């Protein structure tokens, strides 16, 4: 009887360990990771309305090399702006297989980007922990779709390519 209990507990322990390893591996995001998604925001601040429509192209090659391409437009009550920027990221860390924290190394506007810096910072606050860092949370949903977000909210579902 003792041998049967011992075998049962060993088998149960092995089964639990297998589930843990499989679950951890499944939740880890493999690199390089490239995904595309769109977002729409509506900000209200001090009576000022701002509508943001963006396409995000997130590319994470390693913990030391990543960038986000932002393309779209922002509409305030008085102006319409074109945003087309690259946020270069580096010196990062990966935790729990799905949370990426990076330092912003540079934010490069293209020649047709006319968004004031204050509005760009408001958009980037969705990802920001501090003015110099960004956090991207990526959780697998299905084959090539992922839930993607920042430290304060989940932004969208992205499609990996």
Coordinates of N, CA and C in Angstrom, one line a residue:
X1 N 0.8 -1.2 0.0 CA 0.0 0.0 0.0 C 0.9 1.3 0.0
X2 N 2.0 1.2 0.8 CA 2.8 2.4 0.9 C 3.5 2.6 -0.5
X3 N 3.9 1.6 -1.2 CA 4.5 1.7 -2.5 C 3.5 2.3 -3.5
X4 N 2.3 2.0 -3.5 CA 1.3 2.5 -4.4 C 1.1 4.0 -4.1
X5 N 1.1 4.4 -2.8 CA 1.0 5.8 -2.5 C 2.2 6.6 -3.0
X6 N 3.4 6.0 -2.8 CA 4.6 6.6 -3.2 C 4.6 6.8 -4.7
X7 N 4.3 5.8 -5.4 CA 4.2 5.9 -6.9 C 3.2 6.9 -7.3
X8 N 2.1 7.0 -6.7 CA 1.0 8.0 -7.0 C 1.5 9.4 -6.8
X9 N 2.2 9.7 -5.7 CA 2.7 11.0 -5.4 C 3.8 11.4 -6.3
X10 N 4.7 10.4 -6.7 CA 5.7 10.7 -7.6 C 5.1 11.0 -9.0
X11 N 4.2 10.2 -9.4 CA 3.5 10.5 -10.7 C 2.8 11.8 -10.7
X12 N 2.1 12.1 -9.6 CA 1.4 13.4 -9.5 C 2.4 14.6 -9.5
X13 N 3.5 14.5 -8.8 CA 4.5 15.5 -8.8 C 5.1 15.7 -10.2
X14 N 5.4 14.6 -10.9 CA 5.9 14.7 -12.3 C 4.9 15.4 -13.2
X15 N 3.6 15.0 -13.0 CA 2.5 15.6 -13.8 C 2.4 17.1 -13.6
X16 N 2.5 17.6 -12.3 CA 2.4 19.0 -12.0 C 3.6 19.7 -12.5
X17 N 4.8 19.2 -12.4 CA 6.0 19.8 -12.9 C 5.9 19.9 -14.5
X18 N 5.4 18.9 -15.1 CA 5.2 19.0 -16.6 C 4.3 20.1 -17.0
X19 N 3.1 20.2 -16.3 CA 2.2 21.3 -16.5 C 2.8 22.7 -16.3
X20 N 3.6 22.8 -15.2 CA 4.2 24.1 -14.9 C 5.2 24.5 -16.1
X21 N 6.0 23.5 -16.5 CA 7.0 23.8 -17.5 C 6.3 24.1 -18.8
X22 N 5.3 23.4 -19.2 CA 4.6 23.6 -20.4 C 3.9 25.0 -20.4
X23 N 3.3 25.3 -19.3 CA 2.6 26.6 -19.1 C 3.6 27.8 -19.2
X24 N 4.7 27.6 -18.5 CA 5.7 28.7 -18.6 C 6.3 28.9 -20.0
X25 N 6.5 27.8 -20.7 CA 7.1 27.9 -22.0 C 6.0 28.5 -23.0
X26 N 4.8 28.1 -22.8 CA 3.7 28.6 -23.7 C 3.5 30.1 -23.4
X27 N 3.7 30.6 -22.2 CA 3.5 32.0 -22.0 C 4.7 32.9 -22.4
X28 N 5.8 32.3 -22.5 CA 7.0 33.0 -22.9 C 6.9 33.4 -24.4
X29 N 7.3 34.7 -24.7 CA 7.2 35.2 -26.1 C 8.6 34.9 -26.7
X30 N 8.6 34.2 -27.8 CA 9.8 33.9 -28.5 C 10.3 35.1 -29.3
X31 N 11.6 35.3 -29.4 CA 12.2 36.4 -30.1 C 12.8 35.9 -31.4
X32 N 12.9 36.6 -32.4 CA 12.4 38.0 -32.6 C 10.8 38.0 -32.6
X33 N 10.3 39.1 -32.1 CA 8.8 39.2 -32.0 C 8.5 40.5 -32.8
X34 N 7.6 40.3 -33.8 CA 7.1 41.4 -34.6 C 5.6 41.3 -34.7
X35 N 5.0 42.4 -34.4 CA 3.5 42.4 -34.4 C 3.0 43.8 -34.8
X36 N 1.7 43.8 -35.3 CA 1.1 45.0 -35.8 C -0.3 45.1 -35.2
X37 N -0.7 46.3 -34.7 CA -2.0 46.5 -34.2 C -2.4 48.0 -34.3
X38 N -3.7 48.2 -34.2 CA -4.2 49.6 -34.3 C -4.8 50.0 -33.0
X39 N -4.8 51.2 -32.6 CA -5.5 51.7 -31.4 C -6.2 53.0 -31.7
X40 N -7.3 53.3 -31.0 CA -7.9 54.6 -31.0 C -8.2 55.0 -29.6
X41 N -7.8 56.2 -29.3 CA -8.0 56.8 -28.0 C -8.8 58.0 -28.1
X42 N -9.5 58.3 -27.0 CA -10.2 59.6 -26.9 C -9.8 60.2 -25.5
X43 N -9.0 61.2 -25.5 CA -8.5 61.9 -24.3 C -9.4 63.1 -24.1
X44 N -9.7 63.3 -22.8 CA -10.3 64.6 -22.4 C -9.4 65.1 -21.3
X45 N -9.0 66.3 -21.4 CA -8.1 66.9 -20.4 C -8.4 68.4 -20.4
X46 N -8.8 68.9 -19.2 CA -9.1 70.3 -19.0 C -10.0 70.9 -20.1
X47 N -11.0 70.1 -20.5 CA -11.9 70.6 -21.5 C -11.4 70.4 -23.0
X48 N -10.1 70.0 -23.1 CA -9.5 69.8 -24.4 C -9.7 68.3 -24.8
X49 N -10.2 68.2 -26.0 CA -10.5 66.8 -26.6 C -9.4 66.4 -27.5
X50 N -8.9 65.2 -27.5 CA -7.9 64.7 -28.4 C -8.2 63.3 -28.8
X51 N -8.4 63.1 -30.1 CA -8.7 61.8 -30.7 C -7.4 61.3 -31.3
X52 N -7.0 60.1 -31.0 CA -5.8 59.5 -31.5 C -6.1 58.2 -32.3
X53 N -5.6 58.1 -33.5 CA -5.7 56.9 -34.3 C -4.3 56.5 -34.7
X54 N -3.9 55.3 -34.3 CA -2.5 54.9 -34.5 C -2.4 53.5 -35.0
X55 N -1.4 53.3 -35.8 CA -1.0 51.9 -36.2 C 0.4 51.7 -35.5
X56 N 0.5 50.7 -34.7 CA 1.8 50.4 -34.0 C 2.4 49.2 -34.7
X57 N 3.7 49.3 -34.9 CA 4.5 48.2 -35.4 C 5.6 47.9 -34.4
X58 N 5.4 46.9 -33.6 CA 6.3 46.6 -32.5 C 7.3 45.5 -33.0
X59 N 8.6 45.8 -32.8 CA 9.6 44.8 -33.2 C 10.6 44.7 -32.1
X60 N 10.6 43.5 -31.5 CA 11.6 43.2 -30.4 C 12.5 42.1 -30.9
X61 N 13.8 42.5 -31.1 CA 14.8 41.5 -31.6 C 15.5 40.8 -30.4
X62 N 15.8 41.6 -29.4 CA 16.4 41.0 -28.2 C 16.2 42.0 -27.1
X63 N 16.7 41.7 -25.9 CA 16.5 42.6 -24.8 C 17.3 43.9 -25.0
X64 N 18.2 43.9 -25.9 CA 19.0 45.1 -26.2 C 18.7 45.8 -27.5
X65 N 17.7 45.3 -28.3 CA 17.4 45.9 -29.6 C 15.9 45.7 -29.8
X66 N 15.2 46.8 -29.9 CA 13.8 46.8 -30.2 C 13.4 48.2 -30.6
X67 N 12.2 48.3 -31.3 CA 11.7 49.6 -31.6 C 10.2 49.5 -31.9
X68 N 9.5 50.6 -31.8 CA 8.1 50.8 -32.1 C 7.9 51.8 -33.2
X69 N 7.2 51.5 -34.2 CA 6.9 52.5 -35.3 C 5.5 53.0 -35.0
X70 N 5.2 54.2 -34.9 CA 3.9 54.8 -34.7 C 3.5 55.6 -36.0
X71 N 2.4 55.3 -36.5 CA 1.9 56.0 -37.7 C 0.4 56.3 -37.5
X72 N 0.0 57.5 -37.8 CA -1.4 57.8 -37.7 C -1.7 59.3 -37.6
X73 N -2.8 59.6 -36.9 CA -3.1 61.0 -36.8 C -3.7 61.3 -35.4
X74 N -3.6 62.6 -35.0 CA -4.2 63.0 -33.8 C -5.0 64.2 -34.1
X75 N -6.2 64.3 -33.6 CA -7.1 65.4 -33.9 C -7.5 66.1 -32.5
X76 N -7.2 67.3 -32.4 CA -7.7 68.1 -31.3 C -8.9 68.9 -31.7
X77 N -9.5 69.7 -30.9 CA -10.6 70.5 -31.3 C -10.2 71.6 -32.3
X78 N -8.9 71.9 -32.4 CA -8.5 73.0 -33.3 C -7.5 72.5 -34.4
X79 N -6.9 71.4 -34.2 CA -5.8 71.0 -35.2 C -5.9 69.5 -35.5
X80 N -5.3 69.1 -36.6 CA -5.1 67.7 -37.0 C -3.6 67.6 -37.2
X81 N -3.0 66.6 -36.6 CA -1.6 66.3 -36.7 C -1.3 65.0 -37.3
X82 N -0.2 64.8 -38.0 CA 0.3 63.6 -38.5 C 1.4 63.1 -37.6
X83 N 1.3 61.8 -37.2 CA 2.4 61.3 -36.4 C 3.0 60.1 -37.2
X84 N 4.3 60.2 -37.2 CA 5.1 59.1 -37.9 C 6.5 59.1 -37.2
X85 N 6.6 58.3 -36.2 CA 7.8 58.3 -35.3 C 8.3 56.9 -35.1
X86 N 9.6 56.8 -34.8 CA 10.2 55.5 -34.4 C 10.7 55.8 -33.0
X87 N 10.4 54.9 -32.1 CA 10.9 54.9 -30.8 C 11.9 53.8 -30.7
X88 N 13.2 54.1 -30.6 CA 14.2 53.1 -30.5 C 14.4 52.7 -29.0
X89 N 14.5 51.4 -28.7 CA 14.6 50.9 -27.4 C 15.8 50.0 -27.2
X90 N 16.4 50.1 -26.0 CA 17.5 49.2 -25.7 C 17.7 49.1 -24.3
X91 N 18.7 48.3 -23.9 CA 19.1 48.1 -22.5 C 17.9 47.6 -21.7
X92 N 17.2 46.6 -22.2 CA 16.0 46.1 -21.6 C 16.1 44.9 -20.8
X93 N 15.0 44.5 -20.2 CA 14.9 43.2 -19.5 C 13.6 42.6 -19.8
X94 N 13.6 41.3 -19.7 CA 12.4 40.5 -19.9 C 12.0 39.8 -18.6
X95 N 10.8 39.9 -18.1 CA 10.4 39.3 -16.9 C 9.2 38.4 -17.1
X96 N 9.1 37.3 -16.5 CA 8.0 36.4 -16.6 C 7.7 36.0 -18.0
X97 N 8.6 36.1 -18.9 CA 8.5 35.6 -20.3 C 7.6 36.5 -21.2
X98 N 6.9 37.5 -20.6 CA 6.0 38.3 -21.4 C 6.0 39.8 -21.1
X99 N 6.7 40.2 -20.2 CA 6.8 41.7 -19.9 C 8.2 42.2 -20.3
X100 N 8.2 43.2 -21.1 CA 9.5 43.7 -21.6 C 9.6 45.1 -21.1
X101 N 10.7 45.5 -20.5 CA 11.0 46.8 -20.0 C 12.2 47.3 -20.7
X102 N 12.1 48.5 -21.4 CA 13.2 49.0 -22.1 C 13.5 50.5 -21.7
X103 N 14.7 50.9 -22.0 CA 15.0 52.3 -21.9 C 14.8 52.9 -23.3
X104 N 14.2 54.1 -23.4 CA 14.1 54.7 -24.7 C 15.5 55.3 -25.0
X105 N 16.0 54.9 -26.1 CA 17.3 55.4 -26.5 C 17.2 56.6 -27.4
X106 N 16.1 56.7 -28.2 CA 15.9 57.8 -29.1 C 14.4 57.8 -29.6
X107 N 13.8 58.9 -29.8 CA 12.5 59.0 -30.5 C 12.8 59.9 -31.7
X108 N 12.6 59.3 -32.9 CA 12.9 60.0 -34.2 C 11.6 60.3 -34.9
X109 N 11.3 61.5 -35.1 CA 10.2 61.9 -36.0 C 10.6 61.8 -37.5
X110 N 9.7 61.5 -38.3 CA 10.0 61.5 -39.8 C 9.7 62.9 -40.3
X111 N 10.0 63.2 -41.5 CA 9.9 64.5 -42.1 C 8.4 65.0 -42.1
X112 N 7.5 64.1 -42.1 CA 6.1 64.6 -42.2 C 5.3 64.6 -40.9
X113 N 6.1 64.3 -39.8 CA 5.5 64.3 -38.4 C 5.4 65.7 -37.9
X114 N 4.2 66.1 -37.5 CA 4.1 67.5 -37.0 C 3.4 67.6 -35.7
X115 N 3.5 66.5 -34.9 CA 2.9 66.5 -33.6 C 3.8 67.1 -32.5
X116 N 3.2 68.1 -31.7 CA 4.0 68.7 -30.7 C 4.5 67.6 -29.7
X117 N 5.6 67.9 -29.1 CA 6.2 66.9 -28.1 C 5.3 66.6 -27.0
X118 N 4.5 67.6 -26.5 CA 3.6 67.3 -25.3 C 2.6 66.3 -25.7
X119 N 2.1 66.3 -26.9 CA 1.1 65.3 -27.3 C 1.7 64.0 -27.5
X120 N 2.9 63.9 -28.0 CA 3.6 62.6 -28.2 C 3.8 62.0 -26.8
X121 N 4.2 62.8 -25.8 CA 4.4 62.2 -24.5 C 3.1 61.7 -23.9
X122 N 2.0 62.4 -24.2 CA 0.7 61.9 -23.7 C 0.3 60.5 -24.3
X123 N 0.6 60.4 -25.6 CA 0.4 59.1 -26.3 C 1.3 58.0 -25.7
X124 N 2.6 58.3 -25.5 CA 3.6 57.3 -25.0 C 3.4 57.0 -23.5
X125 N 2.6 57.8 -22.8 CA 2.3 57.5 -21.4 C 1.6 56.1 -21.2
X126 N 0.9 55.6 -22.3 CA 0.3 54.3 -22.2 C 1.4 53.2 -21.9
X127 N 2.6 53.4 -22.4 CA 3.7 52.5 -22.3 C 4.7 52.8 -21.2
X128 N 4.6 54.0 -20.7 CA 5.7 54.5 -19.9 C 5.6 54.2 -18.4
X129 N 6.7 53.8 -17.8 CA 6.8 53.8 -16.4 C 7.4 55.1 -15.9
X130 N 8.4 55.6 -16.6 CA 9.1 56.9 -16.3 C 9.3 57.5 -17.7
X131 N 9.7 58.8 -17.7 CA 9.9 59.4 -19.0 C 11.0 58.7 -19.9
X132 N 11.9 58.0 -19.3 CA 12.9 57.3 -20.0 C 12.7 55.9 -20.3
X133 N 11.7 55.3 -19.8 CA 11.5 53.8 -19.9 C 10.1 53.5 -20.5
X134 N 10.0 52.3 -21.1 CA 8.8 51.8 -21.6 C 8.6 50.4 -21.2
X135 N 7.3 50.0 -21.0 CA 7.0 48.6 -20.7 C 6.0 48.1 -21.7
X136 N 6.2 46.9 -22.2 CA 5.3 46.3 -23.1 C 5.0 44.9 -22.6
X137 N 3.7 44.7 -22.3 CA 3.2 43.3 -21.9 C 2.6 42.6 -23.0
X138 N 3.0 41.4 -23.3 CA 2.5 40.6 -24.4 C 2.1 39.2 -23.9
X139 N 0.8 38.9 -24.2 CA 0.3 37.6 -23.7 C -0.4 36.9 -24.9
X140 N 0.0 35.6 -25.1 CA -0.5 34.9 -26.2 C -2.0 34.6 -26.0
X141 N -2.8 34.8 -27.1 CA -4.2 34.4 -27.2 C -4.5 33.2 -28.0
X142 N -4.0 33.3 -29.3 CA -4.2 32.2 -30.2 C -3.0 32.0 -31.0
X143 N -3.1 31.4 -32.2 CA -1.9 31.1 -32.9 C -0.9 32.2 -33.2
X144 N -1.4 33.3 -33.8 CA -0.6 34.5 -34.1 C -1.2 35.8 -33.5
X145 N -2.0 35.6 -32.6 CA -2.6 36.9 -32.0 C -2.2 37.0 -30.5
X146 N -2.0 38.2 -30.1 CA -1.5 38.5 -28.7 C -2.2 39.7 -28.2
X147 N -2.4 39.6 -26.9 CA -2.9 40.8 -26.2 C -1.7 41.6 -25.8
X148 N -1.8 42.9 -26.1 CA -0.6 43.7 -25.9 C -1.0 44.9 -25.1
X149 N -0.2 45.3 -24.1 CA -0.5 46.5 -23.3 C 0.7 47.1 -22.7
X150 N 0.4 48.1 -21.8 CA 1.4 48.8 -21.1 C 1.2 48.6 -19.6
X151 N 1.9 49.4 -18.8 CA 1.7 49.2 -17.3 C 0.4 49.5 -16.8
X152 N -0.4 50.4 -17.4 CA -1.7 50.8 -16.9 C -2.9 50.2 -17.6
X153 N -2.7 49.7 -18.8 CA -3.9 49.2 -19.5 C -3.5 48.3 -20.7
X154 N -4.5 47.5 -21.1 CA -4.2 46.7 -22.3 C -4.8 47.4 -23.5
X155 N -3.9 47.6 -24.5 CA -4.2 48.5 -25.6 C -5.0 47.8 -26.7
X156 N -4.6 46.6 -27.1 CA -5.2 46.0 -28.3 C -4.8 44.6 -28.4
X157 N -5.2 44.0 -29.5 CA -4.8 42.6 -29.9 C -3.9 42.8 -31.1
X158 N -2.7 42.3 -31.0 CA -1.8 42.4 -32.2 C -1.7 41.1 -32.9
X159 N -1.4 41.2 -34.2 CA -1.2 40.0 -35.0 C 0.3 39.9 -35.3
X160 N 0.9 38.8 -35.0 CA 2.3 38.6 -35.2 C 2.5 38.3 -36.7
X161 N 3.6 38.8 -37.2 CA 4.0 38.5 -38.6 C 5.4 38.1 -38.7

